mmCIF file of C-alpha atoms in Angstrom:
data_model
loop_
_atom_site.group_PDB
_atom_site.id
_atom_site.type_symbol
_atom_site.label_atom_id
_atom_site.label_comp_id
_atom_site.label_asym_id
_atom_site.label_seq_id
_atom_site.Cartn_x
_atom_site.Cartn_y
_atom_site.Cartn_z
ATOM 1 C CA MET A 877 14.829 -3.223 36.592
ATOM 2 C CA LYS A 878 14.244 -0.440 34.083
ATOM 3 C CA LYS A 879 12.370 -1.460 30.958
ATOM 4 C CA ARG A 880 14.155 -0.560 27.701
ATOM 5 C CA GLN A 881 12.238 1.546 25.269
ATOM 6 C CA PRO A 882 12.306 0.153 21.730
ATOM 7 C CA HIS A 883 14.027 2.262 19.112
ATOM 8 C CA PRO A 884 11.614 4.104 16.836
ATOM 9 C CA PRO A 885 11.524 2.800 13.263
ATOM 10 C CA PRO A 886 13.475 4.729 10.641
ATOM 11 C CA PRO A 887 11.603 7.608 8.973
ATOM 12 C CA GLY A 888 10.898 5.658 5.778
ATOM 13 C CA ILE A 889 9.334 2.795 7.741
ATOM 14 C CA ARG A 890 7.160 5.212 9.765
ATOM 15 C CA PHE A 891 6.088 6.750 6.465
ATOM 16 C CA PHE A 892 4.914 3.470 4.971
ATOM 17 C CA SER A 893 3.438 2.101 8.195
ATOM 18 C CA GLN A 894 0.864 4.892 8.038
ATOM 19 C CA GLY A 895 -0.040 4.075 4.431
ATOM 20 C CA VAL A 896 0.741 7.618 3.345
ATOM 21 C CA GLY A 897 3.791 6.730 1.311
ATOM 22 C CA ASP A 898 1.938 4.278 -0.870
ATOM 23 C CA GLY A 899 0.213 7.054 -2.835
ATOM 24 C CA VAL A 900 3.374 9.089 -3.359
ATOM 25 C CA VAL A 901 5.485 6.105 -4.376
ATOM 26 C CA PHE A 902 2.720 4.877 -6.715
ATOM 27 C CA ASP A 903 2.659 8.313 -8.371
ATOM 28 C CA LYS A 904 6.432 8.494 -8.602
ATOM 29 C CA ILE A 905 6.676 5.031 -10.169
ATOM 30 C CA THR A 906 3.611 5.006 -12.440
ATOM 31 C CA TYR A 907 4.175 8.174 -14.456
ATOM 32 C CA PRO A 908 7.883 7.637 -15.278
ATOM 33 C CA ASP A 909 7.062 4.070 -16.324
ATOM 34 C CA PHE A 910 4.394 5.404 -18.694
ATOM 35 C CA ARG A 911 6.814 7.979 -20.105
ATOM 36 C CA THR A 912 9.622 5.445 -20.505
ATOM 37 C CA PHE A 913 7.898 2.337 -21.811
ATOM 38 C CA ILE A 914 4.426 3.145 -23.167
ATOM 39 C CA PHE A 915 4.624 6.664 -24.632
ATOM 40 C CA PRO A 916 7.585 6.000 -27.011
ATOM 41 C CA LEU A 917 5.772 2.980 -28.471
ATOM 42 C CA ARG A 918 2.790 5.180 -29.355
ATOM 43 C CA ILE A 919 4.836 7.667 -31.398
ATOM 44 C CA ARG A 920 5.127 7.118 -35.136
ATOM 45 C CA GLY A 921 7.574 9.007 -37.272
ATOM 46 C CA GLY A 922 9.589 10.346 -34.356
ATOM 47 C CA LYS A 923 12.862 12.096 -34.969
ATOM 48 C CA PRO A 924 16.127 10.355 -34.076
ATOM 49 C CA ILE A 925 17.982 11.686 -31.051
ATOM 50 C CA SER A 926 21.726 11.931 -30.640
ATOM 51 C CA LEU A 927 23.592 10.146 -27.868
ATOM 52 C CA PHE A 928 24.540 13.208 -25.752
ATOM 53 C CA PRO A 929 20.986 14.440 -25.004
ATOM 54 C CA PHE A 930 19.949 10.866 -24.297
ATOM 55 C CA MET A 931 22.807 10.317 -21.834
ATOM 56 C CA ALA A 932 22.203 13.737 -20.227
ATOM 57 C CA ALA A 933 18.558 12.776 -19.691
ATOM 58 C CA VAL A 934 19.569 9.421 -18.188
ATOM 59 C CA PHE A 935 21.984 11.195 -15.830
ATOM 60 C CA PHE A 936 19.437 13.825 -14.800
ATOM 61 C CA CYS A 937 16.684 11.263 -14.218
ATOM 62 C CA SER A 938 19.027 9.079 -12.159
ATOM 63 C CA VAL A 939 20.135 11.949 -9.922
ATOM 64 C CA ASN A 940 16.584 13.277 -9.621
ATOM 65 C CA GLY A 941 15.274 9.817 -8.788
ATOM 66 C CA ASP A 942 17.857 9.503 -6.014
ATOM 67 C CA LEU A 943 16.955 12.939 -4.627
ATOM 68 C CA GLN A 944 13.233 12.221 -4.703
ATOM 69 C CA THR A 945 13.783 8.861 -3.017
ATOM 70 C CA TYR A 946 15.810 10.589 -0.314
ATOM 71 C CA GLY A 947 13.086 13.178 0.123
ATOM 72 C CA ILE A 948 10.318 10.586 0.401
ATOM 73 C CA LEU A 949 11.988 7.941 2.529
ATOM 74 C CA LEU A 950 14.366 9.850 4.766
ATOM 75 C CA SER A 951 12.497 13.009 5.639
ATOM 76 C CA ASN A 952 10.106 13.260 8.567
ATOM 77 C CA THR A 953 6.848 12.428 6.851
ATOM 78 C CA GLN A 954 4.515 11.452 9.646
ATOM 79 C CA ILE A 955 1.059 12.976 9.457
ATOM 80 C CA HIS A 956 -0.196 14.132 12.843
ATOM 81 C CA HIS A 957 -2.732 16.799 11.983
ATOM 82 C CA TRP A 958 -5.747 16.969 9.654
ATOM 83 C CA PHE A 959 -4.140 19.842 7.734
ATOM 84 C CA GLN A 960 -1.197 17.650 6.804
ATOM 85 C CA LYS A 961 -3.535 14.929 5.570
ATOM 86 C CA ALA A 962 -5.556 17.473 3.586
ATOM 87 C CA ARG A 963 -2.331 18.827 2.042
ATOM 88 C CA PHE A 964 -1.260 15.316 1.120
ATOM 89 C CA CYS A 965 -4.638 14.501 -0.468
ATOM 90 C CA LEU A 966 -4.628 17.797 -2.374
ATOM 91 C CA GLY A 967 -1.133 17.007 -3.678
ATOM 92 C CA ILE A 968 -2.172 13.544 -4.858
ATOM 93 C CA MET A 969 -5.274 14.992 -6.560
ATOM 94 C CA LEU A 970 -3.138 17.645 -8.302
ATOM 95 C CA PHE A 971 -0.637 14.998 -9.384
ATOM 96 C CA CYS A 972 -3.347 12.747 -10.815
ATOM 97 C CA THR A 973 -5.059 15.694 -12.536
ATOM 98 C CA GLY A 974 -1.758 16.798 -14.073
ATOM 99 C CA MET A 975 -0.978 13.258 -15.181
ATOM 100 C CA TYR A 976 -4.388 12.987 -16.847
ATOM 101 C CA MET A 977 -3.888 16.367 -18.558
ATOM 102 C CA ASN A 978 -0.440 15.327 -19.749
ATOM 103 C CA ILE A 979 -1.387 11.872 -21.031
ATOM 104 C CA ARG A 980 -4.552 13.091 -22.766
ATOM 105 C CA SER A 981 -2.684 15.996 -24.379
ATOM 106 C CA ASP A 982 0.108 13.683 -25.512
ATOM 107 C CA SER A 983 -2.511 11.379 -27.026
ATOM 108 C CA LEU A 984 -3.980 14.259 -29.022
ATOM 109 C CA LEU A 985 -0.522 15.321 -30.197
ATOM 110 C CA THR A 986 0.353 11.737 -31.132
ATOM 111 C CA SER A 987 -2.839 11.390 -33.168
ATOM 112 C CA LEU A 988 -1.959 14.591 -35.054
ATOM 113 C CA ARG A 989 1.461 13.191 -35.853
ATOM 114 C CA ASN A 990 -0.091 9.933 -37.056
ATOM 115 C CA GLU A 991 -2.582 11.744 -39.305
ATOM 116 C CA LYS A 992 -0.061 14.001 -41.014
ATOM 117 C CA GLU A 993 3.277 12.239 -41.150
ATOM 118 C CA GLY A 994 6.019 14.809 -40.515
ATOM 119 C CA ALA A 995 3.763 17.846 -41.038
ATOM 120 C CA TYR A 996 2.907 20.390 -38.364
ATOM 121 C CA SER A 997 -0.730 21.108 -37.666
ATOM 122 C CA ILE A 998 -2.760 23.086 -35.138
ATOM 123 C CA SER A 999 -3.711 21.083 -32.049
ATOM 124 C CA LEU A 1000 -7.414 21.151 -31.257
ATOM 125 C CA GLY A 1001 -9.577 19.817 -28.445
ATOM 126 C CA PHE A 1002 -9.286 19.415 -24.684
ATOM 127 C CA LEU A 1003 -6.951 22.045 -23.173
ATOM 128 C CA PHE A 1004 -5.517 22.907 -26.587
ATOM 129 C CA GLU A 1005 -8.522 25.183 -27.039
ATOM 130 C CA ASN A 1006 -6.965 27.489 -24.415
ATOM 131 C CA VAL A 1007 -3.202 26.816 -24.469
ATOM 132 C CA SER A 1008 -0.617 25.821 -27.062
ATOM 133 C CA CYS A 1009 1.258 23.452 -24.762
ATOM 134 C CA ALA A 1010 -1.354 21.567 -22.764
ATOM 135 C CA ASN A 1011 1.047 18.658 -22.249
ATOM 136 C CA PHE A 1012 3.566 21.013 -20.606
ATOM 137 C CA LEU A 1013 0.832 22.476 -18.390
ATOM 138 C CA GLY A 1014 -0.074 18.945 -17.287
ATOM 139 C CA GLU A 1015 3.560 18.158 -16.493
ATOM 140 C CA ILE A 1016 3.902 21.279 -14.352
ATOM 141 C CA VAL A 1017 0.647 20.585 -12.472
ATOM 142 C CA GLU A 1018 1.820 17.017 -11.892
ATOM 143 C CA TRP A 1019 5.091 17.930 -10.235
ATOM 144 C CA ILE A 1020 3.580 20.774 -8.234
ATOM 145 C CA GLY A 1021 1.091 18.219 -6.899
ATOM 146 C CA PHE A 1022 3.922 15.816 -6.105
ATOM 147 C CA SER A 1023 5.687 18.607 -4.217
ATOM 148 C CA VAL A 1024 2.554 19.491 -2.252
ATOM 149 C CA ALA A 1025 2.024 15.825 -1.321
ATOM 150 C CA CYS A 1026 5.644 15.188 -0.290
ATOM 151 C CA PHE A 1027 6.229 18.588 1.278
ATOM 152 C CA ASN A 1028 10.019 18.350 1.188
ATOM 153 C CA LEU A 1029 12.883 20.263 -0.396
ATOM 154 C CA PRO A 1030 13.790 17.780 -3.183
ATOM 155 C CA SER A 1031 10.229 17.656 -4.513
ATOM 156 C CA LEU A 1032 9.916 21.450 -4.318
ATOM 157 C CA ALA A 1033 13.226 21.830 -6.181
ATOM 158 C CA PHE A 1034 12.012 19.496 -8.915
ATOM 159 C CA ALA A 1035 8.687 21.334 -9.255
ATOM 160 C CA VAL A 1036 10.511 24.678 -9.574
ATOM 161 C CA PHE A 1037 12.998 23.180 -12.061
ATOM 162 C CA THR A 1038 10.120 21.774 -14.135
ATOM 163 C CA LEU A 1039 8.396 25.159 -14.210
ATOM 164 C CA CYS A 1040 11.617 27.015 -15.094
ATOM 165 C CA TYR A 1041 12.572 24.517 -17.807
ATOM 166 C CA ILE A 1042 9.190 23.797 -19.405
ATOM 167 C CA GLY A 1043 7.716 27.310 -19.056
ATOM 168 C CA PRO A 1044 10.146 28.969 -21.508
ATOM 169 C CA ARG A 1045 9.813 25.987 -23.880
ATOM 170 C CA ALA A 1046 6.045 26.519 -23.928
ATOM 171 C CA VAL A 1047 6.490 30.205 -24.794
ATOM 172 C CA HIS A 1048 8.930 29.253 -27.577
ATOM 173 C CA HIS A 1049 6.517 26.644 -29.004
ATOM 174 C CA HIS A 1050 3.655 29.157 -28.839
ATOM 175 C CA ARG A 1051 5.631 31.755 -30.805
ATOM 176 C CA PHE A 1052 6.631 29.115 -33.350
ATOM 177 C CA TYR A 1053 2.977 28.147 -33.910
ATOM 178 C CA GLN A 1054 1.941 31.798 -34.219
ATOM 179 C CA GLU A 1055 4.607 32.374 -36.899
ATOM 180 C CA LYS A 1056 3.976 29.095 -38.755
ATOM 181 C CA PHE A 1057 0.173 29.285 -38.968
ATOM 182 C CA GLU A 1058 -1.591 32.441 -40.117
ATOM 183 C CA ASP A 1059 -4.909 31.139 -38.781
ATOM 184 C CA TYR A 1060 -3.539 30.225 -35.350
ATOM 185 C CA PRO A 1061 -6.130 31.119 -32.663
ATOM 186 C CA LYS A 1062 -5.354 34.598 -31.324
ATOM 187 C CA GLU A 1063 -6.995 34.000 -27.922
ATOM 188 C CA ARG A 1064 -4.887 30.888 -27.222
ATOM 189 C CA LYS A 1065 -2.138 31.365 -24.609
ATOM 190 C CA ALA A 1066 1.200 29.547 -24.346
ATOM 191 C CA LEU A 1067 0.906 27.722 -21.017
ATOM 192 C CA ILE A 1068 -1.615 29.103 -18.508
ATOM 193 C CA PRO A 1069 -5.180 29.551 -19.798
ATOM 194 C CA PHE A 1070 -6.241 33.221 -20.131
ATOM 195 C CA LEU A 1071 -2.935 34.485 -18.611
ATOM 196 C CA LEU A 1072 0.364 33.422 -20.236
#
């Protein structure tokens, strides 16, 4: 009698059985939770937001969350070669570095807002010595790292979208600061230190 071969587990189960998915899912859950629940509580004197941008953000985040979940759980994510493991580890390190850059920059911006209620001031310290929008740089590094770790189309699409959306915002903020402050540091770039 011929012995039946068991069916292989679904891709998502293979992913988690190797322990690789734990890092990606932790990254994908931790940062949005910080942004949703902790960061807004730290802001004082924030501006009110109208309903349409809020609902558009909810819609985008819901669709993006579904796409990222699909990319993580349903793509072929087994690691068979040392290069794949190295790529995954590099992606996680980039994500964590970007998250640190983003959270630390947001903390500096929040402290400026708390010091001078409603007034604009020049950001100083950390990456703000080199770029005007260090928090945006951190966000971009984060999602590029996530894309490198996941190595799938949805995460790549989100990293490219983040760059294309936040990059022009950083340039706009940089120009605003240059026009608003006469003593704004001339050597400071908008987003990428020493380049842009």
